PDB file of C-alpha atoms in Angstrom:
ATOM      1  CA  MET A  12     131.251  96.023  62.312  1.00 88.00           C
ATOM      2  CA  LEU A  13     128.712  98.599  61.111  1.00 97.00           C
ATOM      3  CA  SER A  14     125.343  98.975  62.810  1.00 98.00           C
ATOM      4  CA  LEU A  15     121.942  99.917  61.387  1.00 98.00           C
ATOM      5  CA  LEU A  16     119.900 102.842  62.732  1.00 98.00           C
ATOM      6  CA  SER A  17     116.093 102.934  62.753  1.00 98.00           C
ATOM      7  CA  LEU A  18     114.009 105.844  64.110  1.00 98.00           C
ATOM      8  CA  SER A  19     110.279 105.967  64.789  1.00 97.00           C
ATOM      9  CA  ILE A  20     107.658 108.273  66.309  1.00 96.00           C
ATOM     10  CA  GLU A  21     105.652 106.523  69.028  1.00 96.00           C
ATOM     11  CA  ARG A  22     103.268 107.494  71.814  1.00 95.00           C
ATOM     12  CA  ALA A  23     105.051 108.510  75.020  1.00 95.00           C
ATOM     13  CA  LEU A  24     105.077 105.976  77.847  1.00 94.00           C
ATOM     14  CA  LEU A  25     103.293 108.379  80.221  1.00 91.00           C
ATOM     15  CA  ALA A  26     101.173 110.060  77.558  1.00 89.00           C
ATOM     16  CA  ARG A  27      97.901 111.658  78.629  1.00 88.00           C
ATOM     17  CA  SER A  28      96.867 112.213  75.025  1.00 87.00           C
ATOM     18  CA  ALA A  29      97.709 110.915  71.559  1.00 83.00           C
ATOM     19  CA  GLU A  30      99.581 114.161  70.903  1.00 84.00           C
ATOM     20  CA  GLN A  31     102.314 113.237  73.383  1.00 91.00           C
ATOM     21  CA  VAL A  32     104.844 111.284  71.348  1.00 95.00           C
ATOM     22  CA  ARG A  33     108.563 110.512  71.423  1.00 96.00           C
ATOM     23  CA  VAL A  34     111.365 109.641  69.020  1.00 97.00           C
ATOM     24  CA  ILE A  35     112.363 106.012  69.578  1.00 98.00           C
ATOM     25  CA  VAL A  36     115.828 104.821  68.561  1.00 98.00           C
ATOM     26  CA  HIS A  37     116.570 101.263  67.438  1.00 98.00           C
ATOM     27  CA  VAL A  38     120.085 100.059  66.718  1.00 98.00           C
ATOM     28  CA  ASP A  39     120.358  96.722  64.927  1.00 97.00           C
ATOM     29  CA  GLY A  40     116.712  96.116  65.783  1.00 97.00           C
ATOM     30  CA  VAL A  41     117.175  96.727  69.518  1.00 97.00           C
ATOM     31  CA  ASP A  42     115.113  99.480  71.164  1.00 97.00           C
ATOM     32  CA  ILE A  43     117.613 101.512  73.162  1.00 95.00           C
ATOM     33  CA  SER A  44     115.284 104.414  73.981  1.00 97.00           C
ATOM     34  CA  HIS A  45     113.092 102.282  76.274  1.00 96.00           C
ATOM     35  CA  ALA A  46     115.944 100.435  77.998  1.00 91.00           C
ATOM     36  CA  ASP A  47     116.023 100.724  81.794  1.00 88.00           C
ATOM     37  CA  GLY A  48     112.529 102.234  81.899  1.00 91.00           C
ATOM     38  CA  ASN A  49     113.467 105.310  79.895  1.00 94.00           C
ATOM     39  CA  ASP A  50     111.588 106.914  77.007  1.00 96.00           C
ATOM     40  CA  GLY A  51     112.698 108.659  73.841  1.00 96.00           C
ATOM     41  CA  PRO A  52     113.121 112.432  73.466  1.00 95.00           C
ATOM     42  CA  ASP A  53     110.317 114.789  72.494  1.00 94.00           C
ATOM     43  CA  PRO A  54     110.319 115.179  68.679  1.00 94.00           C
ATOM     44  CA  TRP A  55     110.459 118.935  69.146  1.00 90.00           C
ATOM     45  CA  ASP A  56     113.705 118.680  71.121  1.00 89.00           C
ATOM     46  CA  ALA A  57     115.192 116.103  68.753  1.00 94.00           C
ATOM     47  CA  LEU A  58     114.108 117.437  65.361  1.00 93.00           C
ATOM     48  CA  VAL A  59     113.185 121.151  65.639  1.00 88.00           C
ATOM     49  CA  PRO A  60     114.499 123.642  64.782  1.00 83.00           C
ATOM     50  CA  VAL A  61     117.576 121.512  64.089  1.00 87.00           C
ATOM     51  CA  ASN A  62     117.626 117.746  63.542  1.00 94.00           C
ATOM     52  CA  ARG A  63     119.990 116.631  66.303  1.00 95.00           C
ATOM     53  CA  PHE A  64     120.701 113.312  64.599  1.00 98.00           C
ATOM     54  CA  VAL A  65     122.337 114.937  61.554  1.00 98.00           C
ATOM     55  CA  ALA A  66     126.032 114.043  61.457  1.00 98.00           C
ATOM     56  CA  THR A  67     128.640 116.679  60.616  1.00 97.00           C
ATOM     57  CA  ASP A  68     132.433 116.815  60.774  1.00 96.00           C
ATOM     58  CA  ASP A  69     132.123 118.373  64.243  1.00 96.00           C
ATOM     59  CA  PHE A  70     130.747 116.668  67.335  1.00 94.00           C
ATOM     60  CA  THR A  71     127.074 117.388  68.053  1.00 95.00           C
ATOM     61  CA  THR A  72     124.846 115.910  70.745  1.00 93.00           C
ATOM     62  CA  ALA A  73     121.594 113.966  70.382  1.00 96.00           C
ATOM     63  CA  THR A  74     119.411 112.659  73.206  1.00 95.00           C
ATOM     64  CA  ILE A  75     118.667 108.956  72.696  1.00 95.00           C
ATOM     65  CA  ALA A  76     116.700 108.240  75.870  1.00 95.00           C
ATOM     66  CA  CYS A  77     115.630 110.129  78.977  1.00 92.00           C
ATOM     67  CA  CYS A  78     113.526 110.000  82.121  1.00 90.00           C
ATOM     68  CA  PRO A  79     109.872 109.504  81.052  1.00 90.00           C
ATOM     69  CA  SER A  80     108.646 111.850  83.800  1.00 87.00           C
ATOM     70  CA  CYS A  81     111.198 114.662  83.934  1.00 84.00           C
ATOM     71  CA  GLY A  82     112.801 114.529  80.505  1.00 80.00           C
ATOM     72  CA  PRO A  83     116.522 114.907  79.788  1.00 79.00           C
ATOM     73  CA  GLU A  84     117.062 117.467  82.560  1.00 77.00           C
ATOM     74  CA  CYS A  85     116.899 114.626  85.091  1.00 79.00           C
ATOM     75  CA  CYS A  86     118.811 111.859  83.345  1.00 82.00           C
ATOM     76  CA  ALA A  87     119.533 110.899  79.770  1.00 89.00           C
ATOM     77  CA  ILE A  88     121.453 108.688  77.409  1.00 93.00           C
ATOM     78  CA  GLU A  89     123.163 111.003  74.951  1.00 94.00           C
ATOM     79  CA  ALA A  90     125.164 110.401  71.808  1.00 95.00           C
ATOM     80  CA  ARG A  91     128.059 112.513  70.652  1.00 94.00           C
ATOM     81  CA  VAL A  92     127.593 112.341  66.880  1.00 97.00           C
ATOM     82  CA  ARG A  93     130.289 112.875  64.251  1.00 98.00           C
ATOM     83  CA  ARG A  94     130.835 112.019  60.615  1.00 98.00           C
ATOM     84  CA  GLU A  95     134.155 110.353  59.855  1.00 97.00           C
ATOM     85  CA  GLY A  96     134.448 109.819  56.117  1.00 96.00           C
ATOM     86  CA  ASP A  97     132.111 107.005  55.066  1.00 97.00           C
ATOM     87  CA  VAL A  98     130.894 106.287  58.587  1.00 98.00           C
ATOM     88  CA  VAL A  99     129.046 108.061  61.388  1.00 98.00           C
ATOM     89  CA  ARG A 100     130.282 107.495  64.929  1.00 98.00           C
ATOM     90  CA  TRP A 101     128.201 107.678  68.093  1.00 97.00           C
ATOM     91  CA  GLU A 102     129.773 107.877  71.532  1.00 95.00           C
ATOM     92  CA  LEU A 103     126.947 106.930  73.913  1.00 94.00           C
ATOM     93  CA  GLY A 104     127.045 108.007  77.521  1.00 90.00           C
ATOM     94  CA  ASP A 105     124.750 108.271  80.554  1.00 87.00           C
ATOM     95  CA  ARG A 106     124.146 111.692  82.065  1.00 79.00           C
ATOM     96  CA  ARG A 107     122.678 112.406  85.491  1.00 72.00           C
ATOM     97  CA  GLY A 108     121.931 116.114  85.721  1.00 63.00           C
ATOM     98  CA  VAL A 109     125.141 117.726  84.483  1.00 61.00           C
ATOM     99  CA  ARG A 110     127.418 114.760  85.315  1.00 65.00           C
ATOM    100  CA  TRP A 111     128.446 111.928  83.009  1.00 65.00           C
ATOM    101  CA  VAL A 112     128.464 108.523  84.721  1.00 71.00           C
ATOM    102  CA  GLY A 113     129.998 105.217  83.672  1.00 66.00           C
ATOM    103  CA  GLU A 114     131.865 104.465  80.477  1.00 80.00           C
ATOM    104  CA  ARG A 115     130.955 105.669  77.008  1.00 86.00           C
ATOM    105  CA  ARG A 116     130.061 103.138  74.329  1.00 92.00           C
ATOM    106  CA  THR A 117     130.837 103.484  70.622  1.00 96.00           C
ATOM    107  CA  ILE A 118     128.499 102.621  67.729  1.00 97.00           C
ATOM    108  CA  VAL A 119     129.498 103.044  64.080  1.00 98.00           C
ATOM    109  CA  PHE A 120     127.039 103.357  61.171  1.00 98.00           C
ATOM    110  CA  ASP A 121     127.399 103.370  57.398  1.00 98.00           C
ATOM    111  CA  ALA A 122     127.088 107.094  56.589  1.00 98.00           C
ATOM    112  CA  ALA A 123     124.879 106.724  53.509  1.00 98.00           C
ATOM    113  CA  ALA A 124     122.326 104.476  55.238  1.00 98.00           C
ATOM    114  CA  TYR A 125     122.448 106.664  58.337  1.00 98.00           C
ATOM    115  CA  ASP A 126     121.787 109.851  56.359  1.00 98.00           C
ATOM    116  CA  THR A 127     118.817 108.230  54.600  1.00 98.00           C
ATOM    117  CA  GLU A 128     117.177 107.252  57.894  1.00 98.00           C
ATOM    118  CA  VAL A 129     117.795 110.645  59.500  1.00 98.00           C
ATOM    119  CA  ALA A 130     116.325 112.438  56.474  1.00 98.00           C
ATOM    120  CA  ARG A 131     113.298 110.120  56.535  1.00 98.00           C
ATOM    121  CA  ILE A 132     112.427 110.869  60.169  1.00 97.00           C
ATOM    122  CA  GLU A 133     112.880 114.605  59.605  1.00 95.00           C
ATOM    123  CA  ALA A 134     110.360 114.466  56.755  1.00 95.00           C
ATOM    124  CA  ASP A 135     107.819 112.676  58.981  1.00 94.00           C
ATOM    125  CA  ARG A 136     105.367 115.370  60.098  1.00 93.00           C
ATOM    126  CA  SER A 137     102.697 112.945  61.336  1.00 92.00           C
ATOM    127  CA  TRP A 138     103.343 113.937  64.962  1.00 93.00           C
ATOM    128  CA  GLU A 139     102.828 117.654  64.439  1.00 92.00           C
ATOM    129  CA  THR A 140      99.847 119.504  65.870  1.00 91.00           C
ATOM    130  CA  ALA A 141      98.901 122.917  64.485  1.00 93.00           C
ATOM    131  CA  THR A 142     101.060 124.492  67.196  1.00 91.00           C
ATOM    132  CA  HIS A 143     104.014 122.231  66.400  1.00 91.00           C
ATOM    133  CA  ARG A 144     103.736 123.088  62.725  1.00 93.00           C
ATOM    134  CA  ALA A 145     103.625 126.819  63.409  1.00 94.00           C
ATOM    135  CA  GLY A 146     106.559 126.515  65.785  1.00 93.00           C
ATOM    136  CA  ARG A 147     108.663 124.702  63.227  1.00 93.00           C
ATOM    137  CA  LEU A 148     107.843 127.228  60.519  1.00 93.00           C
ATOM    138  CA  ILE A 149     108.646 130.104  62.880  1.00 94.00           C
ATOM    139  CA  LEU A 150     111.970 128.895  64.263  1.00 90.00           C
ATOM    140  CA  ALA A 151     113.529 126.998  61.352  1.00 85.00           C
ATOM    141  CA  GLY A 152     116.070 129.365  59.853  1.00 79.00           C
ATOM    142  CA  VAL A 153     114.719 132.553  61.442  1.00 88.00           C
ATOM    143  CA  ASP A 154     117.222 135.406  61.644  1.00 89.00           C
ATOM    144  CA  LEU A 155     117.524 136.333  65.343  1.00 93.00           C
ATOM    145  CA  PRO A 156     119.878 138.756  67.120  1.00 93.00           C
ATOM    146  CA  SER A 157     123.389 137.396  67.551  1.00 92.00           C
ATOM    147  CA  GLY A 158     123.525 134.823  70.336  1.00 93.00           C
ATOM    148  CA  VAL A 159     119.746 134.380  70.592  1.00 95.00           C
ATOM    149  CA  GLU A 160     118.263 130.918  69.946  1.00 92.00           C
ATOM    150  CA  GLY A 161     114.736 129.609  69.449  1.00 92.00           C
ATOM    151  CA  VAL A 162     113.516 127.258  72.184  1.00 90.00           C
ATOM    152  CA  ARG A 163     109.808 126.510  71.870  1.00 90.00           C
ATOM    153  CA  VAL A 164     106.457 127.855  70.698  1.00 93.00           C
ATOM    154  CA  ALA A 165     103.243 127.461  72.712  1.00 92.00           C
ATOM    155  CA  VAL A 166      99.644 128.628  72.642  1.00 92.00           C
ATOM    156  CA  ILE A 167      98.521 130.536  75.727  1.00 90.00           C
ATOM    157  CA  GLY A 168      94.829 131.055  76.239  1.00 81.00           C
ATOM    158  CA  THR A 169      92.980 130.536  72.965  1.00 80.00           C
ATOM    159  CA  GLY A 170      94.237 133.270  70.694  1.00 90.00           C
ATOM    160  CA  GLU A 171      97.837 134.089  71.519  1.00 93.00           C
ATOM    161  CA  LEU A 172     101.109 132.476  70.531  1.00 94.00           C
ATOM    162  CA  GLU A 173     104.138 132.631  72.824  1.00 95.00           C
ATOM    163  CA  VAL A 174     107.551 132.269  71.171  1.00 96.00           C
ATOM    164  CA  TRP A 175     110.226 131.349  73.699  1.00 95.00           C
ATOM    165  CA  LEU A 176     113.719 132.538  72.825  1.00 96.00           C
ATOM    166  CA  GLU A 177     116.885 132.361  74.872  1.00 96.00           C
ATOM    167  CA  GLU A 178     120.310 133.916  75.052  1.00 95.00           C
ATOM    168  CA  PRO A 179     121.996 130.951  76.776  1.00 93.00           C
ATOM    169  CA  ASP A 180     123.142 131.694  80.334  1.00 92.00           C
ATOM    170  CA  GLU A 181     122.004 135.313  79.937  1.00 95.00           C
ATOM    171  CA  TYR A 182     118.306 135.930  79.179  1.00 96.00           C
ATOM    172  CA  GLN A 183     114.996 134.243  78.488  1.00 96.00           C
ATOM    173  CA  ILE A 184     112.718 136.138  76.092  1.00 97.00           C
ATOM    174  CA  TRP A 185     109.061 135.625  75.195  1.00 97.00           C
ATOM    175  CA  VAL A 186     107.560 137.223  72.085  1.00 97.00           C
ATOM    176  CA  TYR A 187     103.769 137.343  71.652  1.00 95.00           C
ATOM    177  CA  ALA A 188     101.592 137.270  68.531  1.00 94.00           C
ATOM    178  CA  PRO A 189      97.995 136.452  67.539  1.00 94.00           C
ATOM    179  CA  TRP A 190      97.174 132.783  66.934  1.00 95.00           C
ATOM    180  CA  ASN A 191      94.677 131.153  64.609  1.00 94.00           C
ATOM    181  CA  ALA A 192      94.577 127.373  65.046  1.00 91.00           C
ATOM    182  CA  GLN A 193      92.784 126.985  61.727  1.00 93.00           C
ATOM    183  CA  ARG A 194      95.521 128.856  59.850  1.00 94.00           C
ATOM    184  CA  PRO A 195      98.838 127.902  61.479  1.00 94.00           C
ATOM    185  CA  ASP A 196     100.885 128.756  58.378  1.00 95.00           C
ATOM    186  CA  ASP A 197      99.458 132.292  58.294  1.00 96.00           C
ATOM    187  CA  SER A 198     100.097 132.741  62.020  1.00 95.00           C
ATOM    188  CA  ALA A 199     103.672 131.508  61.566  1.00 95.00           C
ATOM    189  CA  ALA A 200     104.272 133.891  58.670  1.00 95.00           C
ATOM    190  CA  ALA A 201     103.053 136.832  60.755  1.00 94.00           C
ATOM    191  CA  VAL A 202     105.382 135.909  63.630  1.00 95.00           C
ATOM    192  CA  ARG A 203     108.355 135.514  61.304  1.00 94.00           C
ATOM    193  CA  ALA A 204     107.648 138.981  59.918  1.00 94.00           C
ATOM    194  CA  VAL A 205     107.737 140.376  63.468  1.00 94.00           C
ATOM    195  CA  LEU A 206     110.978 138.554  64.319  1.00 95.00           C
ATOM    196  CA  ALA A 207     112.552 139.755  61.061  1.00 93.00           C
ATOM    197  CA  GLY A 208     112.024 143.347  62.177  1.00 93.00           C
ATOM    198  CA  PRO A 209     114.053 145.248  64.791  1.00 95.00           C
ATOM    199  CA  ALA A 210     114.164 143.393  68.111  1.00 96.00           C
ATOM    200  CA  ALA A 211     113.386 146.667  69.877  1.00 96.00           C
ATOM    201  CA  ASP A 212     109.916 146.600  68.277  1.00 96.00           C
ATOM    202  CA  TRP A 213     109.015 143.082  69.428  1.00 97.00           C
ATOM    203  CA  PRO A 214     106.035 142.695  71.811  1.00 95.00           C
ATOM    204  CA  ALA A 215     108.158 140.866  74.360  1.00 97.00           C
ATOM    205  CA  ARG A 216     108.929 140.042  77.961  1.00 96.00           C
ATOM    206  CA  TRP A 217     112.374 139.219  79.304  1.00 96.00           C
ATOM    207  CA  GLN A 218     113.958 137.601  82.325  1.00 95.00           C
ATOM    208  CA  SER A 219     117.589 137.490  83.340  1.00 95.00           C
ATOM    209  CA  ILE A 220     118.953 133.999  83.921  1.00 93.00           C
ATOM    210  CA  LYS A 221     121.560 135.465  86.257  1.00 89.00           C
ATOM    211  CA  SER A 222     119.974 136.236  89.609  1.00 84.00           C
ATOM    212  CA  GLY A 223     120.002 139.818  90.785  1.00 82.00           C
ATOM    213  CA  ARG A 224     120.567 141.393  87.382  1.00 86.00           C
ATOM    214  CA  GLU A 225     118.196 144.265  86.618  1.00 87.00           C
ATOM    215  CA  ASP A 226     119.272 145.354  83.141  1.00 92.00           C
ATOM    216  CA  PRO A 227     117.358 144.067  80.078  1.00 94.00           C
ATOM    217  CA  PRO A 228     119.098 142.703  76.956  1.00 95.00           C
ATOM    218  CA  ALA A 229     120.963 145.339  74.943  1.00 94.00           C
ATOM    219  CA  TYR A 230     118.578 144.839  72.017  1.00 95.00           C
ATOM    220  CA  ALA A 231     115.391 145.262  74.102  1.00 96.00           C
ATOM    221  CA  GLY A 232     112.952 148.050  73.242  1.00 94.00           C
ATOM    222  CA  LEU A 233     111.072 150.473  75.468  1.00 92.00           C
ATOM    223  CA  SER A 234     107.905 148.374  75.184  1.00 91.00           C
ATOM    224  CA  TRP A 235     109.599 145.231  76.519  1.00 96.00           C
ATOM    225  CA  ARG A 236     108.321 144.155  79.934  1.00 95.00           C
ATOM    226  CA  ARG A 237     110.236 142.385  82.640  1.00 93.00           C
ATOM    227  CA  ALA A 238     108.716 139.008  83.454  1.00 90.00           C
ATOM    228  CA  ASP A 239     106.985 139.050  86.803  1.00 77.00           C
ATOM    229  CA  TRP A 240     106.294 135.542  88.064  1.00 60.00           C
TER     230      TRP A 240
END
């Protein structure tokens, strides 16, 4: 029997402001993001720079629910998502830290209806602040050095944008650029121009994820600074 997916953007359970929202997942009208006191994932983590709900021929992973205080790093319900012909299959499982617990549950959706709902939520920009918008424009489709991924964009102080990049299990990298909250598209375009240039010229800091390592990334420039916390 095929199920029906519905996605919405709602205020987070522990929100301190209206800007703190989550993606809430309903299956056949049942809210599964808020089950067992959980909350949905942050829209940034679920939809930017890649929509995690999009189904392909290969397995991908989407967070369906997570700890409302700590996020998915603490505990989460995750779906392994895969397209299988005319249907999309979810294998739902509970994760505690890095361990899967209990049995996985399977949900099957009509692929056409599923794709329509996933495309609809991706087009919903109502949750975006100026910073969110700039972050999406910066990281969606940007050409980064091989192995480097976009993580998040934040405003530090009042006039500087921090672009967090990561080489998984190797390095964390922060690139800095001017920020104008009134012109987020212009700020995003300027950052993309910087990231499109040689990585050695980026105004950046770096930190090794592996403890004790002193060497910077191979693509780092002379102006890069080591993060000093």
